[in-house]
PDB file of C-alpha atoms in Angstrom:
ATOM      1  CA  ILE Y 377      22.482 -10.231  16.118  1.00 83.00           C
ATOM      2  CA  MET Y 378      26.180  -9.398  15.661  1.00 89.00           C
ATOM      3  CA  GLU Y 379      25.785  -9.385  11.875  1.00 92.00           C
ATOM      4  CA  ILE Y 380      22.793  -7.055  12.149  1.00 91.00           C
ATOM      5  CA  HIS Y 381      24.751  -4.778  14.489  1.00 91.00           C
ATOM      6  CA  ALA Y 382      27.723  -4.601  12.101  1.00 93.00           C
ATOM      7  CA  THR Y 383      25.462  -3.894   9.115  1.00 93.00           C
ATOM      8  CA  SER Y 384      23.581  -1.187  11.013  1.00 92.00           C
ATOM      9  CA  GLU Y 385      26.774   0.490  12.234  1.00 94.00           C
ATOM     10  CA  LYS Y 386      28.228   0.603   8.733  1.00 94.00           C
ATOM     11  CA  PHE Y 387      25.003   2.032   7.314  1.00 94.00           C
ATOM     12  CA  LEU Y 388      24.701   4.749   9.974  1.00 93.00           C
ATOM     13  CA  ASN Y 389      28.395   5.645   9.757  1.00 94.00           C
ATOM     14  CA  ASP Y 390      28.187   6.043   5.981  1.00 93.00           C
ATOM     15  CA  LEU Y 391      25.093   8.227   6.350  1.00 92.00           C
ATOM     16  CA  GLU Y 392      26.818  10.403   8.957  1.00 93.00           C
ATOM     17  CA  ASN Y 393      29.973  10.785   6.858  1.00 93.00           C
ATOM     18  CA  TYR Y 394      27.920  11.661   3.800  1.00 91.00           C
ATOM     19  CA  TRP Y 395      25.924  14.224   5.768  1.00 92.00           C
ATOM     20  CA  ILE Y 396      29.189  15.849   6.921  1.00 93.00           C
ATOM     21  CA  SER Y 397      30.438  16.052   3.329  1.00 92.00           C
ATOM     22  CA  ASP Y 398      27.092  17.205   1.892  1.00 89.00           C
ATOM     23  CA  PRO Y 399      24.585  18.636   4.422  1.00 89.00           C
ATOM     24  CA  MET Y 400      21.969  18.888   1.626  1.00 86.00           C
ATOM     25  CA  LEU Y 401      22.115  15.081   1.213  1.00 84.00           C
ATOM     26  CA  ARG Y 402      21.689  15.333  -2.546  1.00 84.00           C
ATOM     27  CA  ARG Y 403      22.683  11.690  -3.116  1.00 88.00           C
ATOM     28  CA  LEU Y 404      20.954  10.193  -0.070  1.00 91.00           C
ATOM     29  CA  PRO Y 405      18.831   7.707  -2.071  1.00 93.00           C
ATOM     30  CA  HIS Y 406      21.988   6.449  -3.791  1.00 93.00           C
ATOM     31  CA  ILE Y 407      23.651   5.700  -0.437  1.00 93.00           C
ATOM     32  CA  ILE Y 408      20.500   3.917   0.744  1.00 95.00           C
ATOM     33  CA  TYR Y 409      20.308   1.955  -2.505  1.00 95.00           C
ATOM     34  CA  GLU Y 410      23.917   0.774  -2.234  1.00 95.00           C
ATOM     35  CA  HIS Y 411      23.395  -0.538   1.293  1.00 95.00           C
ATOM     36  CA  GLY Y 412      20.004  -2.055   0.564  1.00 94.00           C
ATOM     37  CA  GLU Y 413      21.232  -3.841  -2.531  1.00 94.00           C
ATOM     38  CA  ASN Y 414      24.571  -5.070  -1.163  1.00 94.00           C
ATOM     39  CA  ASN Y 415      24.540  -5.171   2.654  1.00 93.00           C
ATOM     40  CA  PHE Y 416      21.038  -5.688   4.022  1.00 93.00           C
ATOM     41  CA  SER Y 417      20.590  -9.435   3.422  1.00 92.00           C
ATOM     42  CA  PRO Y 418      21.185 -10.179   7.171  1.00 92.00           C
ATOM     43  CA  TYR Y 419      17.929  -8.324   7.872  1.00 92.00           C
ATOM     44  CA  ILE Y 420      15.989 -10.845   5.775  1.00 90.00           C
ATOM     45  CA  THR Y 421      17.587 -13.753   7.626  1.00 90.00           C
ATOM     46  CA  TYR Y 422      16.842 -12.088  10.960  1.00 90.00           C
ATOM     47  CA  VAL Y 423      13.158 -11.517  10.182  1.00 88.00           C
ATOM     48  CA  LYS Y 424      12.853 -15.071   8.842  1.00 85.00           C
ATOM     49  CA  ASN Y 425      13.942 -16.496  12.178  1.00 86.00           C
ATOM     50  CA  GLN Y 426      12.142 -13.945  14.347  1.00 85.00           C
ATOM     51  CA  PRO Y 427       9.111 -16.184  15.170  1.00 81.00           C
ATOM     52  CA  PHE Y 428      11.473 -18.778  16.667  1.00 83.00           C
ATOM     53  CA  GLN Y 429      13.372 -16.055  18.468  1.00 86.00           C
ATOM     54  CA  LEU Y 430      10.212 -14.741  20.142  1.00 84.00           C
ATOM     55  CA  LYS Y 431       9.113 -18.249  21.143  1.00 85.00           C
ATOM     56  CA  ALA Y 432      12.519 -18.915  22.670  1.00 88.00           C
ATOM     57  CA  LEU Y 433      12.179 -15.656  24.594  1.00 89.00           C
ATOM     58  CA  GLU Y 434       8.766 -16.720  25.901  1.00 89.00           C
ATOM     59  CA  LYS Y 435      10.228 -19.969  27.223  1.00 91.00           C
ATOM     60  CA  LEU Y 436      13.153 -18.177  28.851  1.00 92.00           C
ATOM     61  CA  GLN Y 437      10.800 -15.721  30.536  1.00 90.00           C
ATOM     62  CA  THR Y 438       9.311 -18.611  32.522  1.00 92.00           C
ATOM     63  CA  LYS Y 439      12.630 -18.892  34.364  1.00 94.00           C
ATOM     64  CA  PRO Y 440      12.858 -16.511  37.347  1.00 93.00           C
ATOM     65  CA  ALA Y 441      16.628 -16.059  37.091  1.00 94.00           C
ATOM     66  CA  PHE Y 442      16.405 -15.000  33.438  1.00 94.00           C
ATOM     67  CA  THR Y 443      13.462 -12.691  34.110  1.00 93.00           C
ATOM     68  CA  GLU Y 444      15.285 -10.984  36.959  1.00 94.00           C
ATOM     69  CA  ALA Y 445      18.474 -10.546  34.896  1.00 94.00           C
ATOM     70  CA  ILE Y 446      16.523  -8.991  32.022  1.00 92.00           C
ATOM     71  CA  ARG Y 447      14.655  -6.723  34.448  1.00 92.00           C
ATOM     72  CA  ARG Y 448      17.953  -5.391  35.798  1.00 92.00           C
ATOM     73  CA  ILE Y 449      19.327  -4.779  32.319  1.00 92.00           C
ATOM     74  CA  GLN Y 450      16.143  -3.065  31.114  1.00 91.00           C
ATOM     75  CA  SER Y 451      16.227  -0.684  34.078  1.00 91.00           C
ATOM     76  CA  LYS Y 452      19.604   0.733  33.022  1.00 90.00           C
ATOM     77  CA  PRO Y 453      19.616   4.238  31.485  1.00 90.00           C
ATOM     78  CA  GLU Y 454      21.375   2.875  28.376  1.00 89.00           C
ATOM     79  CA  CYS Y 455      18.248   0.868  27.560  1.00 88.00           C
ATOM     80  CA  GLY Y 456      15.939   3.855  27.850  1.00 86.00           C
ATOM     81  CA  HIS Y 457      13.563   1.726  29.927  1.00 81.00           C
ATOM     82  CA  MET Y 458      12.654  -0.239  26.793  1.00 88.00           C
ATOM     83  CA  LEU Y 459      11.744  -3.913  26.881  1.00 89.00           C
ATOM     84  CA  LEU Y 460      13.951  -6.588  25.350  1.00 89.00           C
ATOM     85  CA  SER Y 461      11.126  -7.490  22.961  1.00 86.00           C
ATOM     86  CA  SER Y 462      11.202  -3.917  21.640  1.00 88.00           C
ATOM     87  CA  PHE Y 463      14.904  -4.182  20.843  1.00 89.00           C
ATOM     88  CA  LEU Y 464      14.325  -7.486  19.048  1.00 89.00           C
ATOM     89  CA  LEU Y 465      11.842  -5.781  16.721  1.00 88.00           C
ATOM     90  CA  MET Y 466      14.207  -2.953  15.800  1.00 90.00           C
ATOM     91  CA  PRO Y 467      15.921  -4.642  12.812  1.00 90.00           C
ATOM     92  CA  PHE Y 468      12.605  -5.019  10.991  1.00 89.00           C
ATOM     93  CA  GLN Y 469      11.642  -1.474  11.970  1.00 91.00           C
ATOM     94  CA  ARG Y 470      14.911  -0.236  10.439  1.00 90.00           C
ATOM     95  CA  VAL Y 471      13.826  -1.576   7.044  1.00 92.00           C
ATOM     96  CA  THR Y 472      10.353  -0.036   7.260  1.00 93.00           C
ATOM     97  CA  ARG Y 473      11.684   3.340   8.449  1.00 94.00           C
ATOM     98  CA  VAL Y 474      14.197   3.558   5.621  1.00 94.00           C
ATOM     99  CA  ARG Y 475      11.321   2.906   3.236  1.00 94.00           C
ATOM    100  CA  LEU Y 476       9.352   5.764   4.841  1.00 95.00           C
ATOM    101  CA  LEU Y 477      12.385   8.038   4.396  1.00 94.00           C
ATOM    102  CA  LEU Y 478      12.455   7.206   0.693  1.00 95.00           C
ATOM    103  CA  LEU Y 479       8.733   7.911   0.385  1.00 95.00           C
ATOM    104  CA  ALA Y 480       9.264  11.293   2.061  1.00 94.00           C
ATOM    105  CA  THR Y 481      12.071  12.025  -0.418  1.00 92.00           C
ATOM    106  CA  LEU Y 482       9.783  11.202  -3.343  1.00 93.00           C
ATOM    107  CA  GLY Y 483       7.109  13.467  -1.920  1.00 92.00           C
ATOM    108  CA  ASN Y 484       9.498  16.408  -1.863  1.00 90.00           C
ATOM    109  CA  CYS Y 485      10.912  16.017  -5.373  1.00 89.00           C
ATOM    110  CA  THR Y 486       9.564  16.616  -8.839  1.00 90.00           C
ATOM    111  CA  GLN Y 487       9.517  13.675 -11.220  1.00 90.00           C
ATOM    112  CA  ASP Y 488      12.137  15.273 -13.484  1.00 91.00           C
ATOM    113  CA  ASP Y 489      14.578  15.570 -10.566  1.00 91.00           C
ATOM    114  CA  PRO Y 490      17.460  13.015 -10.688  1.00 89.00           C
ATOM    115  CA  LEU Y 491      16.961  12.578  -6.924  1.00 91.00           C
ATOM    116  CA  TYR Y 492      13.414  11.368  -7.612  1.00 93.00           C
ATOM    117  CA  LYS Y 493      14.640   8.648  -9.958  1.00 93.00           C
ATOM    118  CA  GLU Y 494      17.309   7.490  -7.497  1.00 94.00           C
ATOM    119  CA  ALA Y 495      14.767   7.374  -4.678  1.00 94.00           C
ATOM    120  CA  LEU Y 496      12.394   5.357  -6.873  1.00 95.00           C
ATOM    121  CA  VAL Y 497      15.087   2.761  -7.599  1.00 95.00           C
ATOM    122  CA  ALA Y 498      16.057   2.556  -3.911  1.00 95.00           C
ATOM    123  CA  LEU Y 499      12.390   2.210  -2.930  1.00 96.00           C
ATOM    124  CA  ALA Y 500      12.014  -0.758  -5.270  1.00 96.00           C
ATOM    125  CA  VAL Y 501      14.932  -2.457  -3.486  1.00 95.00           C
ATOM    126  CA  PHE Y 502      13.349  -1.970  -0.063  1.00 95.00           C
ATOM    127  CA  ASP Y 503       9.890  -3.003  -1.258  1.00 95.00           C
ATOM    128  CA  LYS Y 504      11.448  -6.229  -2.534  1.00 94.00           C
ATOM    129  CA  MET Y 505      13.270  -6.637   0.775  1.00 93.00           C
ATOM    130  CA  LEU Y 506      10.032  -6.307   2.753  1.00 92.00           C
ATOM    131  CA  GLU Y 507       8.364  -8.797   0.430  1.00 92.00           C
ATOM    132  CA  ASP Y 508      11.245 -11.248   0.980  1.00 91.00           C
ATOM    133  CA  CYS Y 509      11.063 -10.728   4.750  1.00 89.00           C
ATOM    134  CA  GLN Y 510       7.370 -11.562   4.800  1.00 86.00           C
ATOM    135  CA  SER Y 511       7.659 -14.573   2.491  1.00 86.00           C
ATOM    136  CA  GLN Y 512      10.642 -15.990   4.411  1.00 84.00           C
ATOM    137  CA  SER Y 513       8.857 -15.512   7.739  1.00 82.00           C
ATOM    138  CA  LEU Y 514       5.760 -17.259   6.362  1.00 81.00           C
ATOM    139  CA  MET Y 515       7.904 -20.096   5.025  1.00 80.00           C
ATOM    140  CA  MET Y 516       9.518 -20.679   8.424  1.00 80.00           C
ATOM    141  CA  SER Y 517       6.109 -20.612  10.140  1.00 79.00           C
ATOM    142  CA  GLN Y 518       4.903 -23.184   7.619  1.00 77.00           C
ATOM    143  CA  LYS Y 519       7.903 -25.406   8.317  1.00 77.00           C
ATOM    144  CA  GLU Y 520       7.267 -25.185  12.036  1.00 77.00           C
ATOM    145  CA  ARG Y 521       3.610 -26.110  11.485  1.00 76.00           C
ATOM    146  CA  ILE Y 522       4.592 -29.038   9.258  1.00 73.00           C
ATOM    147  CA  ALA Y 523       7.076 -30.276  11.886  1.00 74.00           C
ATOM    148  CA  HIS Y 524       4.379 -30.075  14.556  1.00 74.00           C
ATOM    149  CA  LEU Y 525       1.917 -32.057  12.434  1.00 73.00           C
ATOM    150  CA  SER Y 526       4.553 -34.650  11.599  1.00 72.00           C
ATOM    151  CA  ASN Y 527       5.216 -35.182  15.318  1.00 74.00           C
ATOM    152  CA  ILE Y 528       1.618 -35.413  16.530  1.00 73.00           C
ATOM    153  CA  LEU Y 529       0.073 -37.437  13.694  1.00 70.00           C
ATOM    154  CA  ASP Y 530       0.321 -41.215  13.468  1.00 69.00           C
ATOM    155  CA  PHE Y 531       0.701 -42.198   9.822  1.00 64.00           C
ATOM    156  CA  ARG Y 532      -0.109 -45.673   8.578  1.00 62.00           C
ATOM    157  CA  PRO Y 533       2.767 -47.497   6.821  1.00 62.00           C
ATOM    158  CA  HIS Y 534       1.307 -46.991   3.319  1.00 56.00           C
ATOM    159  CA  VAL Y 535       0.622 -43.276   3.868  1.00 54.00           C
ATOM    160  CA  LYS Y 536       3.246 -40.685   2.934  1.00 57.00           C
ATOM    161  CA  THR Y 537       4.360 -38.704   5.974  1.00 58.00           C
ATOM    162  CA  VAL Y 538       4.425 -34.921   6.041  1.00 59.00           C
ATOM    163  CA  SER Y 539       7.743 -33.461   4.892  1.00 60.00           C
ATOM    164  CA  PHE Y 540       9.340 -30.024   5.172  1.00 53.00           C
ATOM    165  CA  GLY Y 541       8.824 -29.573   1.430  1.00 59.00           C
ATOM    166  CA  ASP Y 542       5.063 -29.511   1.913  1.00 65.00           C
ATOM    167  CA  LYS Y 543       3.151 -26.271   2.229  1.00 71.00           C
ATOM    168  CA  ILE Y 544      -0.184 -25.968   4.007  1.00 72.00           C
ATOM    169  CA  LEU Y 545      -2.579 -24.115   1.729  1.00 74.00           C
ATOM    170  CA  LYS Y 546      -5.649 -24.263   3.944  1.00 76.00           C
ATOM    171  CA  GLU Y 547      -6.649 -25.606   7.334  1.00 77.00           C
ATOM    172  CA  GLY Y 548      -9.829 -25.600   9.348  1.00 78.00           C
ATOM    173  CA  GLN Y 549     -12.458 -27.638  11.122  1.00 77.00           C
ATOM    174  CA  LEU Y 550     -15.328 -29.567   9.570  1.00 73.00           C
ATOM    175  CA  ARG Y 551     -18.538 -30.994  10.972  1.00 69.00           C
ATOM    176  CA  VAL Y 552     -20.160 -33.817   9.026  1.00 63.00           C
ATOM    177  CA  GLN Y 553     -23.570 -35.293   9.720  1.00 63.00           C
ATOM    178  CA  GLU Y 554     -26.103 -36.988   7.515  1.00 58.00           C
ATOM    179  CA  ILE Y 555     -29.563 -35.539   8.081  1.00 58.00           C
ATOM    180  CA  GLY Y 556     -32.842 -36.469   6.445  1.00 56.00           C
ATOM    181  CA  ARG Y 557     -34.224 -34.080   3.822  1.00 59.00           C
ATOM    182  CA  ASN Y 558     -37.373 -33.466   5.823  1.00 59.00           C
ATOM    183  CA  ALA Y 559     -35.593 -32.402   9.013  1.00 55.00           C
ATOM    184  CA  SER Y 560     -36.635 -28.956  10.215  1.00 55.00           C
ATOM    185  CA  PRO Y 561     -34.141 -26.031  10.191  1.00 58.00           C
ATOM    186  CA  VAL Y 562     -34.441 -25.750  13.982  1.00 51.00           C
ATOM    187  CA  PHE Y 563     -33.502 -29.415  14.356  1.00 48.00           C
ATOM    188  CA  LYS Y 564     -30.491 -29.004  12.065  1.00 53.00           C
ATOM    189  CA  LYS Y 565     -29.258 -25.931  13.951  1.00 53.00           C
ATOM    190  CA  THR Y 566     -29.598 -27.685  17.320  1.00 53.00           C
ATOM    191  CA  LEU Y 567     -27.920 -30.855  16.054  1.00 52.00           C
ATOM    192  CA  PHE Y 568     -24.865 -29.136  14.608  1.00 53.00           C
ATOM    193  CA  LYS Y 569     -24.063 -27.471  17.936  1.00 57.00           C
ATOM    194  CA  GLY Y 570     -23.132 -30.764  19.533  1.00 58.00           C
ATOM    195  CA  LEU Y 571     -21.310 -32.472  16.657  1.00 61.00           C
ATOM    196  CA  PRO Y 572     -17.635 -33.404  17.014  1.00 65.00           C
ATOM    197  CA  THR Y 573     -15.244 -31.607  14.686  1.00 72.00           C
ATOM    198  CA  ALA Y 574     -12.510 -32.908  12.425  1.00 73.00           C
ATOM    199  CA  SER Y 575      -9.421 -30.853  11.553  1.00 76.00           C
ATOM    200  CA  LEU Y 576      -8.514 -30.745   7.861  1.00 77.00           C
ATOM    201  CA  PHE Y 577      -5.134 -29.744   6.424  1.00 74.00           C
ATOM    202  CA  LEU Y 578      -4.733 -29.187   2.700  1.00 76.00           C
ATOM    203  CA  SER Y 579      -1.345 -28.948   1.032  1.00 73.00           C
ATOM    204  CA  GLN Y 580      -0.178 -29.323  -2.547  1.00 70.00           C
ATOM    205  CA  ASN Y 581       0.616 -32.990  -1.808  1.00 70.00           C
ATOM    206  CA  PHE Y 582      -1.976 -34.224   0.676  1.00 72.00           C
ATOM    207  CA  LEU Y 583      -5.287 -33.721   2.445  1.00 74.00           C
ATOM    208  CA  LEU Y 584      -5.296 -34.773   6.107  1.00 72.00           C
TER     209      LEU Y 584
END
């Protein structure tokens, strides 16, 4: 959080100082590009860990003392009556809003304008950042799922256990029942309703 705060403050301060020096903001995409390329990596780390952050918040909200403390803080004018969960989403929203600003810049420039080219380069940086945010978040969710499976499944000695290097490609439930060829469709439909299900997990290294 502190790293995100420092990065955000530096970005906003640079934008404000640039606006003071050039109210027309003729090099705005360049400023955005510099920060996106060199300073915004903490945002990717933050989004990657956000699923765990939200789960930790859910657990804390089961404690009356924590809930009451957060309620008091959220009621302060400085918070604008916003929920803590809303503040926790703001770092990711910063990335998406900067991207929207770049799209608006492109929409108001001609393609032969140097500003258009700078905005296009900056947009590519933020598109890549959003892609990294999503892939990192998915990777952490996969690791959490793998850890959960490793804890709840009982592996035989000769079977390789699930490791954090594995990636679940597909999962779902399966019903298996051998039925005679001459069984009527109505019988099959009725039978399948009561069958037990088996959960299957497919990764690049195993099928459970």
